[in-house]
Amino acid sequence: MSTTAPSRGLAFHEPPPSAWARLFCLPHAGGSASLFRAWQKELGPDIEVCPVQLPGRENRLREPPLRELPRMMDLLVDVVSALPDKPFALFGHSMGALLAYELARALRERGLPAPLHLFVASYRAPQTLATAPATPSTHDIDVAEARRLGAALSLSGEMAEEMLALMRGTLLADTALCESYRFQPGPPLTCPVSAFRGIDDYVPEDATEAWRELSTGRFATQTFLGDHFFLRNTPRGLIQNLRRSLVKRPASPHPQAQEPHR
């Protein structure tokens, strides 16, 4: 069993004693750790699910959300490096996919262990963003999702708008972070990458396939029923994919610290 102290950057974190690896999960813009609340039960005792709670949401609602990628990377590196005793993988949905990719790069820059696997969902490969055709803005997409959530919770129109008002500062900060991002070319990652999308996702298939270019490791892609927010119902096929990808291999040692990229 790990004796490492729990990180304040995690929520709904219930580590099973028998887990051999961790899965750090990063949400979409405006999203929170509760998106991954059910994943520990779904994935079982071999993988420790670590839902990352970013500032400005749920139990960190009083903290100002971060608008700059470098500050976000400092925070995320601290969250991952605070739990150094097990190998780990990264999962990100939408904005979380961008953060997970840049986190893998930031860990390499600092000479820290590499992820076992990078899982990304519903986000264009970062090198394609500059030439992407016009799509709905991050803010508009997530406002619509917040309103859908209010309806799903049977909130009155007034209560739904109050919830949206509480989230607005976080949505605007997340939107600023995504829309100010500029891809910086560099050496590819070396870990396997799996890229997912919904069949009705606004992220096209070719932009999902383009994640292949960002790592020399194995690459796989899979499409699920649903739209950009297909994760909201925790697709069984996705959980099965994660479980298959994170089977412990006796010959695979804990990833060693990497040489910082210079």
Short mmCIF file of C-alpha atoms in Angstrom, two decimals:
data_model
loop_
_atom_site.label_atom_id
_atom_site.label_comp_id
_atom_site.label_asym_id
_atom_site.label_seq_id
_atom_site.Cartn_x
_atom_site.Cartn_y
_atom_site.Cartn_z
CA MET A 1 0.00 0.00 0.00
CA SER A 2 1.19 3.50 -0.77
CA THR A 3 2.13 5.63 2.22
CA THR A 4 2.31 8.79 0.15
CA ALA A 5 0.15 11.61 1.49
CA PRO A 6 -2.91 12.43 -0.67
CA SER A 7 -2.57 15.42 -2.96
CA ARG A 8 -4.81 18.46 -2.46
CA GLY A 9 -5.06 18.61 -6.24
CA LEU A 10 -7.18 15.45 -6.34
CA ALA A 11 -10.83 14.82 -5.51
CA PHE A 12 -12.96 11.65 -5.25
CA HIS A 13 -9.65 9.84 -4.80
CA GLU A 14 -10.10 6.43 -3.18
CA PRO A 15 -6.88 4.49 -3.84
CA PRO A 16 -7.24 0.70 -3.79
CA PRO A 17 -4.41 -0.94 -1.83
CA SER A 18 -3.60 -3.39 -4.64
CA ALA A 19 -3.24 -0.82 -7.46
CA TRP A 20 0.07 -1.07 -9.29
CA ALA A 21 -0.34 2.13 -11.38
CA ARG A 22 -2.18 5.45 -11.35
CA LEU A 23 -4.38 7.13 -13.94
CA PHE A 24 -4.43 10.93 -13.60
CA CYS A 25 -7.62 12.27 -15.20
CA LEU A 26 -8.05 15.84 -16.48
CA PRO A 27 -11.47 17.34 -17.35
CA HIS A 28 -12.80 19.46 -20.19
CA ALA A 29 -13.02 23.26 -19.97
CA GLY A 30 -15.41 24.17 -17.18
CA GLY A 31 -15.37 20.55 -16.03
CA SER A 32 -14.31 19.08 -12.72
CA ALA A 33 -13.03 15.95 -11.04
CA SER A 34 -16.57 14.63 -10.58
CA LEU A 35 -16.55 13.65 -14.27
CA PHE A 36 -14.34 10.73 -13.18
CA ARG A 37 -16.04 9.96 -9.88
CA ALA A 38 -17.33 6.54 -10.99
CA TRP A 39 -14.16 5.44 -12.73
CA GLN A 40 -12.48 3.77 -9.75
CA LYS A 41 -15.34 1.30 -9.41
CA GLU A 42 -15.43 0.78 -13.18
CA LEU A 43 -11.68 0.24 -13.62
CA GLY A 44 -11.26 -2.05 -10.64
CA PRO A 45 -8.53 -2.50 -8.03
CA ASP A 46 -5.47 -2.69 -10.29
CA ILE A 47 -5.53 0.97 -11.35
CA GLU A 48 -5.69 3.90 -8.92
CA VAL A 49 -7.88 6.60 -10.47
CA CYS A 50 -6.68 10.12 -9.63
CA PRO A 51 -9.28 12.71 -10.69
CA VAL A 52 -7.46 16.05 -10.85
CA GLN A 53 -9.38 18.98 -9.39
CA LEU A 54 -8.28 22.21 -11.04
CA PRO A 55 -8.70 25.55 -9.21
CA GLY A 56 -12.02 27.34 -9.60
CA ARG A 57 -14.39 24.36 -9.38
CA GLU A 58 -16.21 22.23 -6.80
CA ASN A 59 -14.14 21.99 -3.59
CA ARG A 60 -11.65 24.53 -5.06
CA LEU A 61 -14.32 26.99 -6.15
CA ARG A 62 -12.86 29.80 -4.03
CA GLU A 63 -9.47 29.54 -5.75
CA PRO A 64 -8.99 31.65 -8.88
CA PRO A 65 -8.88 29.55 -12.05
CA LEU A 66 -5.65 29.56 -14.04
CA ARG A 67 -5.55 31.26 -17.45
CA GLU A 68 -1.89 30.66 -18.38
CA LEU A 69 -0.46 27.33 -19.52
CA PRO A 70 2.92 27.67 -17.69
CA ARG A 71 1.18 28.16 -14.33
CA MET A 72 -1.14 25.24 -15.08
CA MET A 73 1.86 23.04 -15.89
CA ASP A 74 3.56 23.98 -12.59
CA LEU A 75 0.43 22.93 -10.73
CA LEU A 76 0.00 19.65 -12.63
CA VAL A 77 3.65 18.65 -12.36
CA ASP A 78 3.34 19.18 -8.60
CA VAL A 79 0.22 16.96 -8.45
CA VAL A 80 1.88 14.10 -10.34
CA SER A 81 5.30 14.36 -8.69
CA ALA A 82 3.70 14.35 -5.22
CA LEU A 83 2.83 10.68 -5.83
CA PRO A 84 6.13 9.22 -7.06
CA ASP A 85 5.87 5.63 -5.85
CA LYS A 86 3.94 4.08 -8.79
CA PRO A 87 4.03 4.30 -12.58
CA PHE A 88 1.21 6.39 -14.04
CA ALA A 89 -0.79 7.18 -17.15
CA LEU A 90 -2.55 10.40 -18.18
CA PHE A 91 -6.10 10.81 -19.46
CA GLY A 92 -7.60 14.08 -20.67
CA HIS A 93 -10.95 15.03 -22.18
CA SER A 94 -11.17 18.07 -24.51
CA MET A 95 -9.13 20.80 -22.78
CA GLY A 96 -7.89 18.04 -20.49
CA ALA A 97 -6.35 16.28 -23.52
CA LEU A 98 -4.30 19.38 -24.30
CA LEU A 99 -3.23 19.63 -20.65
CA ALA A 100 -2.32 15.93 -20.49
CA TYR A 101 -0.14 16.22 -23.61
CA GLU A 102 1.64 19.34 -22.38
CA LEU A 103 2.04 17.74 -18.94
CA ALA A 104 3.85 14.78 -20.52
CA ARG A 105 6.18 17.28 -22.23
CA ALA A 106 6.67 19.29 -19.02
CA LEU A 107 7.63 16.14 -17.10
CA ARG A 108 10.22 15.36 -19.75
CA GLU A 109 11.61 18.91 -19.61
CA ARG A 110 12.13 18.50 -15.86
CA GLY A 111 13.72 15.05 -16.08
CA LEU A 112 10.81 13.35 -14.29
CA PRO A 113 9.33 9.91 -15.05
CA ALA A 114 7.33 9.55 -18.27
CA PRO A 115 3.73 8.34 -18.38
CA LEU A 116 3.06 4.72 -19.26
CA HIS A 117 0.37 5.84 -21.69
CA LEU A 118 -1.29 9.06 -22.87
CA PHE A 119 -5.06 8.87 -23.44
CA VAL A 120 -6.74 11.84 -25.15
CA ALA A 121 -10.41 12.35 -25.98
CA SER A 122 -12.32 14.85 -28.12
CA TYR A 123 -9.52 17.27 -28.93
CA ARG A 124 -7.64 18.04 -32.10
CA ALA A 125 -3.98 17.05 -32.13
CA PRO A 126 -2.27 20.27 -30.99
CA GLN A 127 -0.14 20.69 -34.13
CA THR A 128 -3.36 20.97 -36.19
CA LEU A 129 -4.97 23.74 -34.14
CA ALA A 130 -3.43 26.67 -36.04
CA THR A 131 -4.89 25.51 -39.37
CA ALA A 132 -8.19 24.19 -38.04
CA PRO A 133 -11.38 25.48 -39.69
CA ALA A 134 -13.72 27.57 -37.57
CA THR A 135 -15.46 25.51 -34.89
CA PRO A 136 -17.74 26.41 -31.98
CA SER A 137 -15.81 28.33 -29.34
CA THR A 138 -14.69 26.51 -26.21
CA HIS A 139 -16.82 28.91 -24.17
CA ASP A 140 -20.01 28.36 -26.20
CA ILE A 141 -19.60 24.58 -26.13
CA ASP A 142 -19.19 24.46 -22.37
CA VAL A 143 -21.96 26.96 -21.63
CA ALA A 144 -24.26 24.68 -23.62
CA GLU A 145 -23.04 21.67 -21.64
CA ALA A 146 -23.55 23.51 -18.33
CA ARG A 147 -27.14 24.27 -19.35
CA ARG A 148 -27.67 20.63 -20.34
CA LEU A 149 -26.37 19.57 -16.92
CA GLY A 150 -28.81 21.97 -15.24
CA ALA A 151 -31.66 20.40 -17.18
CA ALA A 152 -30.46 16.87 -16.35
CA LEU A 153 -30.47 17.82 -12.65
CA SER A 154 -34.02 19.17 -13.07
CA LEU A 155 -32.93 22.62 -11.97
CA SER A 156 -35.29 25.50 -12.61
CA GLY A 157 -34.22 28.01 -15.24
CA GLU A 158 -33.24 30.44 -12.49
CA MET A 159 -31.20 27.87 -10.59
CA ALA A 160 -29.50 26.69 -13.79
CA GLU A 161 -28.49 30.28 -14.57
CA GLU A 162 -27.16 30.71 -11.01
CA MET A 163 -25.06 27.58 -11.48
CA LEU A 164 -23.80 28.94 -14.79
CA ALA A 165 -22.94 32.27 -13.15
CA LEU A 166 -20.80 30.43 -10.58
CA MET A 167 -19.02 28.59 -13.39
CA ARG A 168 -18.62 31.55 -15.73
CA GLY A 169 -15.27 32.75 -14.38
CA THR A 170 -13.83 29.26 -14.69
CA LEU A 171 -15.25 28.86 -18.20
CA LEU A 172 -13.73 32.16 -19.28
CA ALA A 173 -10.33 31.27 -17.79
CA ASP A 174 -10.34 27.84 -19.43
CA THR A 175 -11.37 29.39 -22.74
CA ALA A 176 -8.53 31.93 -22.49
CA LEU A 177 -6.03 29.14 -21.82
CA CYS A 178 -7.20 27.07 -24.80
CA GLU A 179 -7.51 29.95 -27.25
CA SER A 180 -4.12 31.45 -26.37
CA TYR A 181 -2.34 28.12 -26.85
CA ARG A 182 0.29 27.96 -29.57
CA PHE A 183 1.86 24.62 -30.41
CA GLN A 184 5.64 24.58 -30.02
CA PRO A 185 7.29 21.80 -32.08
CA GLY A 186 9.66 19.52 -30.22
CA PRO A 187 10.84 15.92 -29.98
CA PRO A 188 7.96 13.42 -30.00
CA LEU A 189 6.91 11.60 -26.87
CA THR A 190 7.88 7.96 -26.56
CA CYS A 191 4.85 6.55 -24.71
CA PRO A 192 1.86 4.88 -26.40
CA VAL A 193 -1.00 7.24 -27.30
CA SER A 194 -4.69 6.40 -27.62
CA ALA A 195 -7.07 9.00 -29.08
CA PHE A 196 -10.87 8.86 -28.73
CA ARG A 197 -13.84 10.81 -30.09
CA GLY A 198 -17.62 10.66 -30.27
CA ILE A 199 -19.19 9.75 -33.60
CA ASP A 200 -21.04 13.10 -33.55
CA ASP A 201 -18.05 15.00 -32.16
CA TYR A 202 -17.15 18.32 -33.74
CA VAL A 203 -13.51 17.11 -33.59
CA PRO A 204 -13.03 15.36 -36.96
CA GLU A 205 -11.51 11.94 -37.49
CA ASP A 206 -8.41 13.25 -39.29
CA ALA A 207 -7.59 15.64 -36.41
CA THR A 208 -7.91 12.70 -34.01
CA GLU A 209 -5.66 10.51 -36.18
CA ALA A 210 -3.06 13.32 -36.19
CA TRP A 211 -2.19 12.52 -32.56
CA ARG A 212 -0.22 9.66 -34.13
CA GLU A 213 2.48 12.17 -35.14
CA LEU A 214 3.25 13.24 -31.57
CA SER A 215 4.80 10.04 -30.22
CA THR A 216 7.07 7.26 -31.39
CA GLY A 217 5.08 4.85 -29.21
CA ARG A 218 2.16 2.70 -30.30
CA PHE A 219 -0.92 4.56 -31.48
CA ALA A 220 -4.58 3.57 -31.46
CA THR A 221 -7.86 5.39 -31.99
CA GLN A 222 -11.47 4.53 -31.26
CA THR A 223 -14.82 6.23 -31.91
CA PHE A 224 -17.78 5.92 -29.54
CA LEU A 225 -21.47 6.67 -29.79
CA GLY A 226 -22.18 10.23 -28.70
CA ASP A 227 -21.06 13.80 -29.26
CA HIS A 228 -18.20 15.88 -27.87
CA PHE A 229 -19.32 14.97 -24.33
CA PHE A 230 -19.64 11.23 -24.91
CA LEU A 231 -17.80 10.71 -21.60
CA ARG A 232 -20.75 11.95 -19.57
CA ASN A 233 -22.16 8.41 -19.32
CA THR A 234 -18.79 6.64 -18.88
CA PRO A 235 -18.85 4.45 -22.01
CA ARG A 236 -18.21 0.81 -21.16
CA GLY A 237 -16.04 0.41 -24.27
CA LEU A 238 -13.77 3.24 -23.14
CA ILE A 239 -13.28 1.70 -19.70
CA GLN A 240 -12.47 -1.65 -21.32
CA ASN A 241 -9.95 0.08 -23.59
CA LEU A 242 -8.23 1.73 -20.61
CA ARG A 243 -8.17 -1.53 -18.68
CA ARG A 244 -6.64 -3.45 -21.60
CA SER A 245 -4.04 -0.73 -22.19
CA LEU A 246 -2.96 -0.67 -18.55
CA VAL A 247 -2.38 -4.36 -17.93
CA LYS A 248 0.70 -4.84 -15.79
CA ARG A 249 3.57 -6.30 -17.76
CA PRO A 250 6.20 -7.98 -15.54
CA ALA A 251 9.02 -7.01 -17.89
CA SER A 252 8.09 -3.31 -17.78
CA PRO A 253 9.96 -1.52 -14.98
CA HIS A 254 8.87 1.73 -13.43
CA PRO A 255 9.78 4.42 -15.99
CA GLN A 256 13.03 6.08 -15.00
CA ALA A 257 13.57 9.79 -14.79
CA GLN A 258 14.16 11.23 -18.22
CA GLU A 259 17.02 13.40 -19.33
CA PRO A 260 15.65 16.96 -19.53
CA HIS A 261 15.14 18.09 -23.11
CA ARG A 262 17.56 20.88 -23.96
#
